[in-house]
XYZ file of C-alpha atoms in Angstrom:
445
model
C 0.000 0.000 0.000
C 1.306 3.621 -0.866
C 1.823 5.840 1.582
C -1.498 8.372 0.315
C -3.386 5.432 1.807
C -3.408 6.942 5.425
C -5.585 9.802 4.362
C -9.131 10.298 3.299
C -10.218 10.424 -0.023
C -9.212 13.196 -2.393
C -12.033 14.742 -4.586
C -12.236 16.506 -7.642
C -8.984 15.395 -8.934
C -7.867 14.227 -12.741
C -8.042 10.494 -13.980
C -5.491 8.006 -14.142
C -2.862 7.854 -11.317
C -4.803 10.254 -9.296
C -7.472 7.854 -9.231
C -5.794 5.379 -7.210
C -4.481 7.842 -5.415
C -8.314 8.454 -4.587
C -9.334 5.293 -3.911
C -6.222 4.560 -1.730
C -7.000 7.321 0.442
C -10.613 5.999 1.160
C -9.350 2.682 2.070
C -7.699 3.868 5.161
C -8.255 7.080 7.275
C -5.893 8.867 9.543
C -5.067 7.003 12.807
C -1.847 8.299 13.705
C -2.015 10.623 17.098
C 0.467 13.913 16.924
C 3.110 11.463 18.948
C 3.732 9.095 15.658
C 3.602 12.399 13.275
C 6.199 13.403 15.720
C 8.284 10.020 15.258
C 7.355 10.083 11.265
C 9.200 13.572 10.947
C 11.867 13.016 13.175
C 13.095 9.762 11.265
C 12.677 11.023 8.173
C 14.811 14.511 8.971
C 16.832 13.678 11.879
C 18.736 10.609 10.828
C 22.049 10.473 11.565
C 23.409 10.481 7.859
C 22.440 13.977 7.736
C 23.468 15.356 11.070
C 27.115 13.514 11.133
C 27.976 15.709 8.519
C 27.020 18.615 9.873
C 30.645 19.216 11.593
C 32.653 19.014 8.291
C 29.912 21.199 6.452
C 30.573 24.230 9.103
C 34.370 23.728 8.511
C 34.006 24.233 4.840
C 32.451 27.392 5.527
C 33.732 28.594 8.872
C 32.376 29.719 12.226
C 30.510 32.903 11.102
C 29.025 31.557 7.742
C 28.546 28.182 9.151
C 26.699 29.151 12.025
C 23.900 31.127 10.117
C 23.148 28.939 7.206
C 22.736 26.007 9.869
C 20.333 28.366 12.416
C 18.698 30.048 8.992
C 18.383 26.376 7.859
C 16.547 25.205 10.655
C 13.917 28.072 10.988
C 13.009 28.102 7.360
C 12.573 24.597 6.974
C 10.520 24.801 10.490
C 8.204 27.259 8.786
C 7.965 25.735 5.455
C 6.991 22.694 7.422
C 4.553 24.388 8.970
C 3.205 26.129 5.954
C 2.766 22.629 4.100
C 0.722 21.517 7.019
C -1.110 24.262 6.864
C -2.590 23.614 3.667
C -4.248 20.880 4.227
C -7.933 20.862 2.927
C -7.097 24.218 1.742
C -9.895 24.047 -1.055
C -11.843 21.498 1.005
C -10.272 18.225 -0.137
C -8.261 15.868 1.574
C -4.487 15.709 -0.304
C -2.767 13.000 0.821
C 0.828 13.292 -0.878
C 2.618 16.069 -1.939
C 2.224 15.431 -5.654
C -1.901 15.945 -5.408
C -0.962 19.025 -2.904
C 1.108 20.384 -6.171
C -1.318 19.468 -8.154
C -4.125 21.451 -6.740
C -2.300 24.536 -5.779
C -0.547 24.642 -9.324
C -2.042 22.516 -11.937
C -0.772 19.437 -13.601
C 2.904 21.145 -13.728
C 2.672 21.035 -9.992
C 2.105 17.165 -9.958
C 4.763 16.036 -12.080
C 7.548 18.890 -10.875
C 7.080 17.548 -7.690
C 7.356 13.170 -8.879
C 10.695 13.965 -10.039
C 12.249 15.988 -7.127
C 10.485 13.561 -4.427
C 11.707 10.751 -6.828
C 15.742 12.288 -7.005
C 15.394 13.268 -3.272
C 14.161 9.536 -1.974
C 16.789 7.580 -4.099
C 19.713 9.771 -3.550
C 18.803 9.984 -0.070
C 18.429 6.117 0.296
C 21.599 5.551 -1.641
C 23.564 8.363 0.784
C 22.266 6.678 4.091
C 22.658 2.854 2.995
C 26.297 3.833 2.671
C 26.344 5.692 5.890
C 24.919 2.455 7.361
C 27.413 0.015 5.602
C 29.931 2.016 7.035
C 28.471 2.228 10.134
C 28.326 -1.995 10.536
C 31.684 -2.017 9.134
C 33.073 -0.063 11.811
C 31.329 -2.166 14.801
C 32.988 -5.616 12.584
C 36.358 -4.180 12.740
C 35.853 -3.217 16.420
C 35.794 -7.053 17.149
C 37.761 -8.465 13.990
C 41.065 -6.089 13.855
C 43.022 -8.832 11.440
C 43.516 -8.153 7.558
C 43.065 -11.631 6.205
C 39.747 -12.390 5.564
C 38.100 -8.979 6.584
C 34.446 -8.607 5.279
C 33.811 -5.148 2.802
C 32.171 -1.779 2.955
C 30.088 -3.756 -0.148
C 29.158 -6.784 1.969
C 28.062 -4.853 5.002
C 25.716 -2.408 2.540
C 24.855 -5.963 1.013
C 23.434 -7.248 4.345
C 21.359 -3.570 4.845
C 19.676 -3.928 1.471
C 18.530 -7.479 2.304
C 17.041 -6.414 6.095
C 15.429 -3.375 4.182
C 13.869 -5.546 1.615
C 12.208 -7.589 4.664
C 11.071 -4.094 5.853
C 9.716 -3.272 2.349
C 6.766 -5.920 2.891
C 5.304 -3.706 5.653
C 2.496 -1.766 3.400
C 2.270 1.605 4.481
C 3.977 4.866 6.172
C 1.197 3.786 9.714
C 2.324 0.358 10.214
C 6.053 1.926 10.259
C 4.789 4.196 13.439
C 6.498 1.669 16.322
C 9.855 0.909 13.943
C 9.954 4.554 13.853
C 9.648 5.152 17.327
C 12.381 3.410 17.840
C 14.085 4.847 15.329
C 13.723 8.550 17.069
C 14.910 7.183 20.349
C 18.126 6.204 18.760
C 18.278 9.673 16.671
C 18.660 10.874 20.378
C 21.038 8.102 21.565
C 23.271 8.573 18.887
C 23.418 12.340 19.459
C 24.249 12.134 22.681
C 26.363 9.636 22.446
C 28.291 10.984 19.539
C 28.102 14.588 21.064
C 29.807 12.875 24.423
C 32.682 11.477 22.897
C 33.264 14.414 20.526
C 33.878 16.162 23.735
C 35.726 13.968 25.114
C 37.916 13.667 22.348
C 37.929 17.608 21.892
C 39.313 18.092 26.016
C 41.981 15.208 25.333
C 43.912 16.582 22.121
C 46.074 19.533 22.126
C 43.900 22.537 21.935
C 46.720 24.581 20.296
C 46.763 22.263 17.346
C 43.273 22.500 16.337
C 42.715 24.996 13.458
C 40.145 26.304 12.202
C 41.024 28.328 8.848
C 39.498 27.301 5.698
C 42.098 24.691 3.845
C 42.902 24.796 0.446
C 43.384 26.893 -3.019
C 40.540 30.047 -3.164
C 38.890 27.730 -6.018
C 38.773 24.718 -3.405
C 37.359 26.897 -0.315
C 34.858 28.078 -2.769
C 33.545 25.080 -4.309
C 33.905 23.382 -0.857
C 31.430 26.015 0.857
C 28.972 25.182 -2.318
C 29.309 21.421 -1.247
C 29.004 22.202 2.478
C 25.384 24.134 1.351
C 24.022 20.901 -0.034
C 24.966 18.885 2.837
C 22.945 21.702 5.260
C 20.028 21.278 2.883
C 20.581 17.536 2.774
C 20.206 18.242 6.556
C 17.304 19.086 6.709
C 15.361 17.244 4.069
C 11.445 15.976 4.445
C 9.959 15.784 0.908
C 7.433 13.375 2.448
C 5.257 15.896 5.361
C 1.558 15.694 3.743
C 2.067 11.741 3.089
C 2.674 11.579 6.605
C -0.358 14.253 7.873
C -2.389 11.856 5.923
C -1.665 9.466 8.432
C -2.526 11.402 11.104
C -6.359 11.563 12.981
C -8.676 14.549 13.291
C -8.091 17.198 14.265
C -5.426 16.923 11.460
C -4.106 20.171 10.967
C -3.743 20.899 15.151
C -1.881 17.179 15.722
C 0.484 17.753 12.527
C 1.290 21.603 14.152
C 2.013 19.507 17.503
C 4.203 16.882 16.066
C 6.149 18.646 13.994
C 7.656 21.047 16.338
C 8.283 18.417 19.051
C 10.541 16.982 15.952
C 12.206 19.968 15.494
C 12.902 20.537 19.361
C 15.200 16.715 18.886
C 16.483 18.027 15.890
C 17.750 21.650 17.137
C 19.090 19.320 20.374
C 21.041 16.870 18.216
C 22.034 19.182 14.765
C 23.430 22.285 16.722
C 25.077 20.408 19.727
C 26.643 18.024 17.666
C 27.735 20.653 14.660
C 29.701 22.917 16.882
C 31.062 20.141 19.223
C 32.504 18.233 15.912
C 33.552 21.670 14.913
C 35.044 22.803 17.674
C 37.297 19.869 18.237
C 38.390 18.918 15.589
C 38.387 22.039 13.461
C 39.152 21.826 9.665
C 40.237 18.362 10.020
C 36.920 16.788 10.688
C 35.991 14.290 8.609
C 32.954 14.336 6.553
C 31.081 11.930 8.617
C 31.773 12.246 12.281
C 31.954 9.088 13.555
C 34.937 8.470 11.468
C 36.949 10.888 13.624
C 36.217 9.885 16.830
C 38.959 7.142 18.669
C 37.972 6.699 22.397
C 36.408 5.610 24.451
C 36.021 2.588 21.950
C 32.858 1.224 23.259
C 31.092 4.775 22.944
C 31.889 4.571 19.401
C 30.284 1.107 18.438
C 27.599 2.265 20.333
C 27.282 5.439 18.656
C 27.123 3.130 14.814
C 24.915 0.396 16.333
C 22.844 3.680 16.936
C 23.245 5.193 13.514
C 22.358 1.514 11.845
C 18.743 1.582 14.122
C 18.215 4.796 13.032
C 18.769 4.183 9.211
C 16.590 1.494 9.225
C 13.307 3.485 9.944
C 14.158 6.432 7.522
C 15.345 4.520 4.594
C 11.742 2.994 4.925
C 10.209 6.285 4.646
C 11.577 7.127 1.861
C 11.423 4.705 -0.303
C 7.868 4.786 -0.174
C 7.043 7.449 -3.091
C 8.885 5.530 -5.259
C 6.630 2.079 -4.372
C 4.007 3.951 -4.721
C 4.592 4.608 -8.193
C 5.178 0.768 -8.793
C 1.483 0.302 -7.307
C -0.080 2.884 -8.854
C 0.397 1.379 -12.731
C -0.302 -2.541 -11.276
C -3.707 -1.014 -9.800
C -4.118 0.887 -13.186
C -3.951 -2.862 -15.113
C -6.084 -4.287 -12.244
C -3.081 -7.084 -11.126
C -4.186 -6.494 -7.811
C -4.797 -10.573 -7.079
C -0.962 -11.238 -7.013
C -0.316 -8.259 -4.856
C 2.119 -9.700 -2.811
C 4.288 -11.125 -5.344
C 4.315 -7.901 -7.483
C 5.292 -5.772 -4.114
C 7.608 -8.575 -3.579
C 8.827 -7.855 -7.197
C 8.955 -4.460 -7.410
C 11.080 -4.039 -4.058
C 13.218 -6.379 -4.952
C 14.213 -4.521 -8.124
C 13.839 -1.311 -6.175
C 16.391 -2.607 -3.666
C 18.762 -4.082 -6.347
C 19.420 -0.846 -7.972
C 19.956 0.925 -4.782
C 22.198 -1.435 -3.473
C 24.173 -1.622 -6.637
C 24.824 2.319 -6.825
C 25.677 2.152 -2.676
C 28.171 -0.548 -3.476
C 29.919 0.830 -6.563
C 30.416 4.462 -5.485
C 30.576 4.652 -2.010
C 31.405 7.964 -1.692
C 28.898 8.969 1.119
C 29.716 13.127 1.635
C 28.952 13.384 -2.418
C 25.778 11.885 -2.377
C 25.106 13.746 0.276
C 25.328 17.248 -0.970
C 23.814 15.848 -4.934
C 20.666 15.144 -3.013
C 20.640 17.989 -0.844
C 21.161 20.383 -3.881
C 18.810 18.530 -6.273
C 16.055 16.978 -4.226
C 15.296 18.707 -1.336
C 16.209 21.783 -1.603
C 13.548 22.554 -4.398
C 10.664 20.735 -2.170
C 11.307 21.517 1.552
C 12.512 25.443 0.550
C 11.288 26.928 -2.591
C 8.071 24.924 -3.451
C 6.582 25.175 0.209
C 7.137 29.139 0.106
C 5.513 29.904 -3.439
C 2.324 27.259 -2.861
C 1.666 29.038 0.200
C 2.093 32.188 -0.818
C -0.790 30.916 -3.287
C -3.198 29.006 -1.571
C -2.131 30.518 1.988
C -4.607 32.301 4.392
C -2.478 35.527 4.322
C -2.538 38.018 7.261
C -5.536 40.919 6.450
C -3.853 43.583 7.848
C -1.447 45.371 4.634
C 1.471 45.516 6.251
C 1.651 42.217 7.670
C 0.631 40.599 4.378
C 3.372 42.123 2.496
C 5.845 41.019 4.643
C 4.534 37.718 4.571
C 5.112 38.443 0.622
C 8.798 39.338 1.193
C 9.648 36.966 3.066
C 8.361 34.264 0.988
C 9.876 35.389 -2.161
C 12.892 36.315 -0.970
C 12.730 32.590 0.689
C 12.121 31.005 -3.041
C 14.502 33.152 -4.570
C 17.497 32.832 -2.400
C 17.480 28.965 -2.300
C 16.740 28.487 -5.512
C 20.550 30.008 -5.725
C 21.724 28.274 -2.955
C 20.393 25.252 -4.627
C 22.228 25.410 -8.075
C 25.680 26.506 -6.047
C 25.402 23.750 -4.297
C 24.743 21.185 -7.352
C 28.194 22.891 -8.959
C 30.148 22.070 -5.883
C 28.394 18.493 -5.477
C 29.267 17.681 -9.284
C 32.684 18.776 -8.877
C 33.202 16.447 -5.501
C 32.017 13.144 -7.174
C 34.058 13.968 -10.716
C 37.298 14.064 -8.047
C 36.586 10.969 -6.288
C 35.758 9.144 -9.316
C 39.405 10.110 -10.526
C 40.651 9.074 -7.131
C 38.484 5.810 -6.571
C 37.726 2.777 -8.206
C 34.499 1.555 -8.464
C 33.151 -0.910 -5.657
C 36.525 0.867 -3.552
C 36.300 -0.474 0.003
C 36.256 2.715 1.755
């Protein structure tokens, strides 16, 4: 089942895949109280292949720089989360995924502009965190298996994720995900405070004299670095999947989607800022691009911190695969297959997983991915999209003055990440065309 099928139905929409879309939302209303909307959001956002990061993106920019785009980061993709819930039954029908929200706020342009970025966001995110994850299990196996001879891969570990995720896969909708997912958010917080523990700890034993924090590299390298470092903060933040999860949630839906979205973003300012100026501030400039990688003691801490990462993974990957299954199910409803259903979800998530595995495997090159899906997916859905359909369909202020700052604020919004946006894609390409010349394919990182 796709994940519209936690809503109600949607009316007055076009034919074909809208239809099922339709019919999917009438099979199941919203059960989901504001607590799972709350666990929903914070796996999908908060996972800890977007946060680990965060240290290495504020050294390619610096403390000033860094510090603003991560706090302007947060509160605009707080409000534009916000805003999208807020347009729910804003013409009286129910829309329970973002493509039919596009769709009736902008027309059939809408739909499909939105099916490609939710499309490049959930694959290059899945394909970014299944390599975070390999790495993470590889780093727990050589905890307890130091010796060369024989060691197991980065492929085999991301091998073994793809195969638990396919189990996963079977599960048929976003709802039925709510207890792996609460799960999932209490290890988002274990891992953070883990992580941000040792990162301390770390940052008190080495010399503090050593530690620099200048920008490293030629004036063409700091540049295309901070353009990288823009995508990962976007990356950061991504949730191209809000109204298919407020379809999941129970009346009153706007109220309980309000509620559990900003208890997400209370873990998520906890966990992104701690743990971005901690890595930051003791390491400096030579933080690696995913934290965990430059942390050494206490030993323990540090398994913990992966077995933590690996939970976590799990319950987002799950998330976001689902736009893409949904696609799958919409054409077998279309050709009325639905007797085998099973074997064709069994099918088409095996092929789903294949692919994704394959990519993880062959170019492992986690930080790249990273920023190409921050630039390309999610910046155009969770900061310029949610700004211009509001200003749109939006119940603006009545008073003049209010309403045209309102205006400002959302242009200026749209305008200024669409920039941010394409600077980042530049610096992204550039990463992966230099690690291709440095790596081989299927390189055991």
């Amino acid at each position: 089942m796709s994940p519209a099928r936690g809503g109600a139905p949607e009316g007055q929409q076009g034919g074909g895949a809208d239809d099922v879309d339709k019919v999917a939302g009438a099979e199941r209303r919203g059960r989901g109280t504001w607590r799972h909307a709350a666990f929903h959001v914070a796996t999908t956002i908060a996972t800890p292949a977007a946060y680990a990061p965060l240290p290495f993106a504020l050294a390619s920019l610096g403390w000033p720089l860094g510090v603003c785009s991560l706090v302007i980061g947060t509160l605009v993709t707080w409000c534009s989360s916000l805003a999208v819930a807020s347009l729910w039954q804003w013409n009286g029908d129910k829309h329970t995924s973002y493509r039919l929200l596009a769709k009736s706020i902008f027309g059939p342009w809408g739909y499909w502009y939105v099916s490609f970025f939710q499309q490049v966001a959930s694959v290059g995110n899945n394909i970014a965190i299944q390599i975070a994850a390999g790495s993470s299990l590889k780093a727990v196996y050589k905890h307890y298996y130091t010796a060369d001879d024989g060691a197991m891969t980065l492929q085999q570990f991301i091998l073994l994720f793809g195969a638990f995720e396919l189990l996963l896969s079977q599960l048929p909708d976003i709802h039925s995900l709510r207890w792996v997912n609460a799960v999932c958010t209490a290890s988002t917080i274990g891992f953070a405070g883990t992580a941000i523990g040792v990162t301390i700890y770390d940052g008190h034993r080495i010399d503090r004299k050593g530690v620099d924090y200048s920008l490293q590299g030629s004036t063409a390298s700091k540049i295309f670095r901070a353009f990288n470092a823009l995508g990962t903060i976007a990356f950061s933040f991504g949730d191209a999947m809000l109204p298919e999860i407020q379809s999941t949630v129970r009346e009153p839906v706007r109220m309980n989607m309000y509620r559990g979205v900003s208890t997400a973003y209370t873990v998520i300012i906890m966990s992104y800022w701690t743990l971005a100026f901690s890595g930051y501030w003791a390491f400096g400039s030579e933080v690696q691009p995913y934290i965990l990688s430059s942390l050494t003691v206490p030993r323990w801490t540090i398994v913990m911190a992966n077995l933590f990462a690996v939970i976590q993974i799990t319950g987002c990957f799950q998330i976001y695969c689902r736009p893409t299954y949904a696609q799958f199910e919409e054409r077998i409803q279309a050709k009325n297959m639905g007797c085998n259903a099973r074997l064709w979800r069994l099918i088409y998530t095996s092929a789903y997983m294949v692919v994704i595995t394959l990519i993880s495997a062959a170019m492992p090159f986690f930080g790249d991915f990273v920023s190409v899906c921050g630039a390309v997916g999610f910046t155009p859905l969770d900061f310029v999209l949610p700004a211009i359909a509001f200003l749109k369909a939006g119940k603006l202020p009545e008073n003049p003055v209010l309403r045209g700052a309102v205006k400002a604020i959302c242009c200026s919004v749209a305008v200024l990440f669409s920039i941010v946006g394409a600077l980042a894609c530049i610096g992204a390409i550039r990463a992966i065309a230099i690690d291709i010349k440095t790596y081989k394919f299927f390189h055991d990182m």
